[in-house]
Short mmCIF file of C-alpha atoms and ligand atoms in Angstrom, two decimals:
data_model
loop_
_atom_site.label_atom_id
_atom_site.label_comp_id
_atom_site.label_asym_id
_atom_site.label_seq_id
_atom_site.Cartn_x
_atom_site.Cartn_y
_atom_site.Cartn_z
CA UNK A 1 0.00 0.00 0.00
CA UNK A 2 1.23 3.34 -0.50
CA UNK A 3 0.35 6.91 0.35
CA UNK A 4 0.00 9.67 -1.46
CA UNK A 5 2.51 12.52 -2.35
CA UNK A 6 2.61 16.28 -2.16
CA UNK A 7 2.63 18.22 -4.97
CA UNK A 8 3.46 22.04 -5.43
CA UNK A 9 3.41 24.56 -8.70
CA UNK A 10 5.70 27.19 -7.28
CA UNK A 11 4.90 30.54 -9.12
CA UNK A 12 4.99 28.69 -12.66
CA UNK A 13 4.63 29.70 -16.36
CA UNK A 14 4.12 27.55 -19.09
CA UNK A 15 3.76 28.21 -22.62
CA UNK A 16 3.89 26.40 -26.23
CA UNK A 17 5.08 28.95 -28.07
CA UNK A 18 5.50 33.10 -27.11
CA UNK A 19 2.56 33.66 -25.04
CA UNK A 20 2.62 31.98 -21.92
CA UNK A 21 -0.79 30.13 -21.12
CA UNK A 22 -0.22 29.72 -17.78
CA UNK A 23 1.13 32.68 -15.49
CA UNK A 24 2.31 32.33 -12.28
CA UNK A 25 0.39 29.56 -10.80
CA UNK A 26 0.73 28.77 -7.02
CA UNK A 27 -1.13 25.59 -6.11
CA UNK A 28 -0.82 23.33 -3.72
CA UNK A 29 -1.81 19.31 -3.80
CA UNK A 30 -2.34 17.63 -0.33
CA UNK A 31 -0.97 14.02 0.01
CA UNK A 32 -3.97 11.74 -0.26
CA UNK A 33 -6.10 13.90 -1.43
CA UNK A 34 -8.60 14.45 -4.89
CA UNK A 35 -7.94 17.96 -5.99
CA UNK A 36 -9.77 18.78 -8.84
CA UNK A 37 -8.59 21.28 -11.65
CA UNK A 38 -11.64 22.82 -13.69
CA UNK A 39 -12.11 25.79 -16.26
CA UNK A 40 -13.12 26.56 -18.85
CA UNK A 41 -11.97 25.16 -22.40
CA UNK A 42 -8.53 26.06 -23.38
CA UNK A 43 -7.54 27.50 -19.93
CA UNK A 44 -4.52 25.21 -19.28
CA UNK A 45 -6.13 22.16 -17.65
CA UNK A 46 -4.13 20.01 -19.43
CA UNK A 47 -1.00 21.59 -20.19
CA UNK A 48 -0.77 22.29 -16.06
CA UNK A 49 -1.48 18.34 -15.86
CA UNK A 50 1.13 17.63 -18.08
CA UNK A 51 3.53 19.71 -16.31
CA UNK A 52 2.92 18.11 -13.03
CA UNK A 53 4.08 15.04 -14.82
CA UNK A 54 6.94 16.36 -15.69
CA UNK A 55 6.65 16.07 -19.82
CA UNK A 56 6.44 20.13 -19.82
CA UNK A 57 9.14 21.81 -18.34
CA UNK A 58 7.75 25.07 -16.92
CA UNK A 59 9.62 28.83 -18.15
CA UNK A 60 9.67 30.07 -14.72
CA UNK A 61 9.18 28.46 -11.90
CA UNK A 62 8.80 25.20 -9.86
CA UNK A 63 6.85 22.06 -10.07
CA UNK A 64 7.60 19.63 -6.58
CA UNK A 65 6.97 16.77 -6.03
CA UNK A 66 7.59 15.81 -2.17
CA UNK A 67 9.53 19.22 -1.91
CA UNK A 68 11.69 17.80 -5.03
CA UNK A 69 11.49 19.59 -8.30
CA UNK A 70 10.44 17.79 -11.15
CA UNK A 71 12.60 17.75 -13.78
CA UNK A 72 10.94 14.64 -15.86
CA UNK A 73 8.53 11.53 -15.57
CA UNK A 74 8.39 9.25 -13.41
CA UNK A 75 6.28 5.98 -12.27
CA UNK A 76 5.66 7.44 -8.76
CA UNK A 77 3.29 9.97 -10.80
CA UNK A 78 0.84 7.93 -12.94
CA UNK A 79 -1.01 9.46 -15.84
CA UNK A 80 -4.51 8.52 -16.94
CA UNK A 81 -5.57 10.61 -20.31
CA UNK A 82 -9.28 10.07 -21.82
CA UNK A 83 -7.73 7.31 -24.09
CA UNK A 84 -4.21 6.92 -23.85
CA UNK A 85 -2.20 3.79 -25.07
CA UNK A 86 -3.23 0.60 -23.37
CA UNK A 87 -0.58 -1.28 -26.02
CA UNK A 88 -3.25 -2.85 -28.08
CA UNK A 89 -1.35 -6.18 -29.17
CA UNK A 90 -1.38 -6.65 -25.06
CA UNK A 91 -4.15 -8.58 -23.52
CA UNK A 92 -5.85 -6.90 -20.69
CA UNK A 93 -4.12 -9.02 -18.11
CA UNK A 94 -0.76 -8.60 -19.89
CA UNK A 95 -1.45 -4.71 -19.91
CA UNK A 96 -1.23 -4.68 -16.38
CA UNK A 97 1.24 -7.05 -15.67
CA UNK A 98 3.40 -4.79 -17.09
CA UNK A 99 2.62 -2.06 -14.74
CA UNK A 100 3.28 -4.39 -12.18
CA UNK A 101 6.67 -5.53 -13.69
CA UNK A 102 8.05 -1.70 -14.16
CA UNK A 103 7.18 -1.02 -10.53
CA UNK A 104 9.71 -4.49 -9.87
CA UNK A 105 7.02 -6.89 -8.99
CA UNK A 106 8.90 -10.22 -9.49
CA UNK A 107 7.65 -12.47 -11.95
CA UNK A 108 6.40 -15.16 -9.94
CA UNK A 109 3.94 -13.06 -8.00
CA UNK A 110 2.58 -10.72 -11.10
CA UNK A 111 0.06 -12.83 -12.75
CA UNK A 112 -1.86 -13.64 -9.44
CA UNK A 113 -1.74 -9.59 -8.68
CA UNK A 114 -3.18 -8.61 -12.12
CA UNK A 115 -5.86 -10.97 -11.79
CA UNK A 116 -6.79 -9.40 -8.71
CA UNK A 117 -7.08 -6.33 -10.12
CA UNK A 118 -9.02 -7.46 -13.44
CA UNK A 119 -11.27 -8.64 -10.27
CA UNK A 120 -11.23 -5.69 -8.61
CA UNK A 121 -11.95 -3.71 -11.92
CA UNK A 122 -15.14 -5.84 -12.33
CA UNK A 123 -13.56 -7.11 -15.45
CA UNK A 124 -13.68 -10.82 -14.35
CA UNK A 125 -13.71 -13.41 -17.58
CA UNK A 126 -11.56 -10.61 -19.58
CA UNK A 127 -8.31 -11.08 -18.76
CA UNK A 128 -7.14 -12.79 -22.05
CA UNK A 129 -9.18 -9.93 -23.93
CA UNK A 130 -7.44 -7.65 -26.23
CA UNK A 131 -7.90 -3.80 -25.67
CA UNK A 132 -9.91 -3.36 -29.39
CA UNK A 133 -12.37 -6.15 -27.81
CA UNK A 134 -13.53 -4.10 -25.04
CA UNK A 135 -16.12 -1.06 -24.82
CA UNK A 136 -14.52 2.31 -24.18
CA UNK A 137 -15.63 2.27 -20.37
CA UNK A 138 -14.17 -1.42 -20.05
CA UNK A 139 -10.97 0.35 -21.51
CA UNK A 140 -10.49 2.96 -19.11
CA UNK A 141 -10.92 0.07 -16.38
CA UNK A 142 -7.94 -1.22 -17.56
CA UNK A 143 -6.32 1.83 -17.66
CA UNK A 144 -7.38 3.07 -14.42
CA UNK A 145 -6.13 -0.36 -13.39
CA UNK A 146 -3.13 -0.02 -15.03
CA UNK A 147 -2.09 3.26 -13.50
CA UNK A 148 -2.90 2.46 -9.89
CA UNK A 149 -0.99 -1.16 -10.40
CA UNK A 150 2.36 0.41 -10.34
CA UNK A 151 1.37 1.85 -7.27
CA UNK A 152 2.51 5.22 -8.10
CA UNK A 153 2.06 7.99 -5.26
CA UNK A 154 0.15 10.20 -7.43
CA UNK A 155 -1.96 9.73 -10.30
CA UNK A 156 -2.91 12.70 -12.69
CA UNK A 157 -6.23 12.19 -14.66
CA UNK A 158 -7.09 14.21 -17.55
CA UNK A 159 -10.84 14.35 -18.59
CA UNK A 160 -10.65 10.52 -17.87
CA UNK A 161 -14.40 9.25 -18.34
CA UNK A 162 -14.79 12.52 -20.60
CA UNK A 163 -16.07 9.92 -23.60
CA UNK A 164 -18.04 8.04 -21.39
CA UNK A 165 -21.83 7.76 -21.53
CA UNK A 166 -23.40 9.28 -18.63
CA UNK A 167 -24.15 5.64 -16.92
CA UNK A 168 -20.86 4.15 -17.66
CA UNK A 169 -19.65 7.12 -16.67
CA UNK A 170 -21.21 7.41 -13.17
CA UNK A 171 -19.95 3.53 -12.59
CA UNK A 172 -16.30 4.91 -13.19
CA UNK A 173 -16.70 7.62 -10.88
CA UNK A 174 -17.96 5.22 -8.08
CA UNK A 175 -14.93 2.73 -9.18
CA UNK A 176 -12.16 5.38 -9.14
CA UNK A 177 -13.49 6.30 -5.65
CA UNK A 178 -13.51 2.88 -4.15
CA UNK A 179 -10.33 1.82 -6.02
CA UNK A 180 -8.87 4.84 -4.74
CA UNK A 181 -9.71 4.08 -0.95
CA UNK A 182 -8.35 0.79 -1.49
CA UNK A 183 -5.35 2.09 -3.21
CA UNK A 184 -4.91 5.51 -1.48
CA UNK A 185 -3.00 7.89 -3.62
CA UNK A 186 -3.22 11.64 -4.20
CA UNK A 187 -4.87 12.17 -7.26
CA UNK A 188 -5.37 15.08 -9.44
CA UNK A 189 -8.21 14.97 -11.98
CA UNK A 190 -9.17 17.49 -15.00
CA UNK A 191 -12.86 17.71 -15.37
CA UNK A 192 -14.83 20.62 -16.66
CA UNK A 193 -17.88 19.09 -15.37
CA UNK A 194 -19.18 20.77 -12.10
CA UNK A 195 -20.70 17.82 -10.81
CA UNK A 196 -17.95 15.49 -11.54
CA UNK A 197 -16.00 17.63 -9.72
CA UNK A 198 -18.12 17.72 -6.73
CA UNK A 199 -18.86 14.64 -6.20
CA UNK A 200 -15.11 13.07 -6.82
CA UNK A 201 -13.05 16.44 -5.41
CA UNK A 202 -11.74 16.87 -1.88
CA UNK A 203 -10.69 20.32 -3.27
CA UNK A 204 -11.42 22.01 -6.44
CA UNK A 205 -9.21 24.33 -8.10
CA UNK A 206 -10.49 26.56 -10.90
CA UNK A 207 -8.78 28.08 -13.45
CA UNK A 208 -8.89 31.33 -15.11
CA UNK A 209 -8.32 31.91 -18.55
CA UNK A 210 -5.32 31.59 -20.21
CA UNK A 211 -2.48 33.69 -18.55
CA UNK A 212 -5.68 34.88 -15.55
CA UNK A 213 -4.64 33.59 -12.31
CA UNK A 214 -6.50 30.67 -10.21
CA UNK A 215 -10.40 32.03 -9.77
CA UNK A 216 -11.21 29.93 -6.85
CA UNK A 217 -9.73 27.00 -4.86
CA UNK A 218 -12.54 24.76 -2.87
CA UNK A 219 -12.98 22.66 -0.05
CA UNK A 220 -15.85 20.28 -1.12
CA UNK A 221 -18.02 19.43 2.13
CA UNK A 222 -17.08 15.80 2.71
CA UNK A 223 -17.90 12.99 3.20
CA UNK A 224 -19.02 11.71 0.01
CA UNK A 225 -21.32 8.97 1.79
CA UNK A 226 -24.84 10.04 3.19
CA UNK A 227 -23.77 6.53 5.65
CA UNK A 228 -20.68 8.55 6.55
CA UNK A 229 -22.73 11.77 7.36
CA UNK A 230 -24.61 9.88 10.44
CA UNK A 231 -21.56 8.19 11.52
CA UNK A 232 -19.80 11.66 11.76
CA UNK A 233 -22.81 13.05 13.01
CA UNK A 234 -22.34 9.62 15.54
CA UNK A 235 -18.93 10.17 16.35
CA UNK A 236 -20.02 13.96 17.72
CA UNK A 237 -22.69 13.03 19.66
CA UNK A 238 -20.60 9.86 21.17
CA UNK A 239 -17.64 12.80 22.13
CA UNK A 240 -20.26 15.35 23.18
CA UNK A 241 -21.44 12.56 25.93
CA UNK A 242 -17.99 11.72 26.95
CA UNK A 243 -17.01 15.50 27.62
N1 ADP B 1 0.94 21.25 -28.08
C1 ADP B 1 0.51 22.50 -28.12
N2 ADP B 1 1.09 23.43 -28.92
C2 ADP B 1 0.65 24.70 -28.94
N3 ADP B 1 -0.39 25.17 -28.22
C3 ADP B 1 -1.00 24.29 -27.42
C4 ADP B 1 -0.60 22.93 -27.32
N4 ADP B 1 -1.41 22.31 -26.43
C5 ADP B 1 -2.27 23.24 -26.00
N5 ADP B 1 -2.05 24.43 -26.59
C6 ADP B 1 -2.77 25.67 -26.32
O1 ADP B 1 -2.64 25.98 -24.95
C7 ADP B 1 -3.87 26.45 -24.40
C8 ADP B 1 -4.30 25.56 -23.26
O2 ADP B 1 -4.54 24.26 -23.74
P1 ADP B 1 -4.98 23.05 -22.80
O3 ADP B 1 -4.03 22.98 -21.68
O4 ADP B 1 -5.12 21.87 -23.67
O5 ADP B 1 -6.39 23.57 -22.27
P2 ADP B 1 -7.57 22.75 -21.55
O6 ADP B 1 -7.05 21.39 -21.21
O7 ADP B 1 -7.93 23.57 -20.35
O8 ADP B 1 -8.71 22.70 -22.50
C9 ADP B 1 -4.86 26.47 -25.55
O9 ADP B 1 -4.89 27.78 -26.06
C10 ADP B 1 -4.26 25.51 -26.55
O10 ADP B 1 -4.61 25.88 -27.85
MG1 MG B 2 -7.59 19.52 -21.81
#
């Protein structure tokens, strides 16, 4: 099991070519925790994503991860885009058995684990499927399956279930939750969709236009659970009686 990492933009710019999209953007990712980053189209969602991964060096500026500045990729930060290269002449099982293999999960014990998570995916009887045999939601199973098997300590999702249908969709967000509380992680996750955000965010960070700075940065009221309201609700009443 691991736990999640911090993660910091320090004052950063990025750009593509002269004019910088983003402009000195301070924000702050607790370990552990879902922040969300929302705007509107164009803003920067993804190229900020991207630079938290490290494939966009920023002009100015820090990105750290754990107080370290990132300088380049690496497998403790995952990255889940809407459709992004589950290698299609891999089965599903054999896509994430190489997750588990580049994290150095020895040979022996890799088939049993991937299994597991094919289980835990809901994607029981498809392990010897190939990628081009599955519906677009059973894809981004895999791939959320995929990411979280190399047990990386953060996991950056861009527009993930963005192509979804609104049911399939809705069964990913409850997935990525529970997968998540199994697995815990920080995650940051690109939505433009307000009630996405809501209902997956422990924070939600929106952006301004390109080059504006942040507009807002949100605690959502948690928990997500109306079962986990009463117990809270429990737990004060409980402490209230022992004062
Ligand atoms: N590879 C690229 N080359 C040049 N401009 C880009 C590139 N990717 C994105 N942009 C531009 O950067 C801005 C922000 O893009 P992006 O981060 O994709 O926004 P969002 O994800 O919020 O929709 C947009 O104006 C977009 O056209
Ligand atoms: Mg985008």
């Amino acid at each position: 099991m691991t736990t999640g990492m911090s993660l910091r933009t320090d004052r950063i710019q990025l750009s593509y070519t002269g004019t910088p999209v983003i402009d000195d953007l301070t924000v702050d990712v607790r370990p552990g925790e879902i922040l969300i980053l929302t705007g509107p189209s164009g803003c920067g969602k993804s190229t900020v994503l991207r630079a938290l991964a490290g494939l966009l060096r920023p002009d100015s500026g820090r990105v750290l991860a754990d107080g370290t500045e990132v300088t380049g990729t690496s497998r403790d930060r995952a990255v889940v885009f809407q459709d992004n290269a589950l290698l299609p002449w891999r089965t599903v099982r054999s896509n994430i058995e190489l997750a588990l293999k580049l994290r150095g999960e020895p040979r022996a014990g890799r088939r049993a684990l991937a299994d597991k998570w094919i289980d835990e995916i809901g994607l029981t009887g498809f392990a010897d499927y190939l990628p081009k045999s599955l519906s677009g939601g059973m894809r981004q199973r895999v791939q959320l399956a995929r990411g979280l098997a190399g047990a990386p300590r953060a996991v950056l999702m861009d527009e993930p279930f963005g192509a979804l249908d609104t049911q399939t969709r809705a069964t990913m967000q409850r997935l990525l939750i529970d997968t998540w509380r199994t697995h815990p992680t920080t995650v940051v996750f690109v939505t433009h969709d307000v009630d996405e955000a809501l209902l997956l965010g422990d924070r939600v960070a929106v952006l301004g236009r390109a080059g504006e700075p942040l507009r807002a940065l949100l605690e959502v009221p948690q928990p997500r659970e109306p079962d986990v309201d009463r117990a809270v609700l429990r737990a004060k009443i409980i402490t209230a009686l022992e004062n």
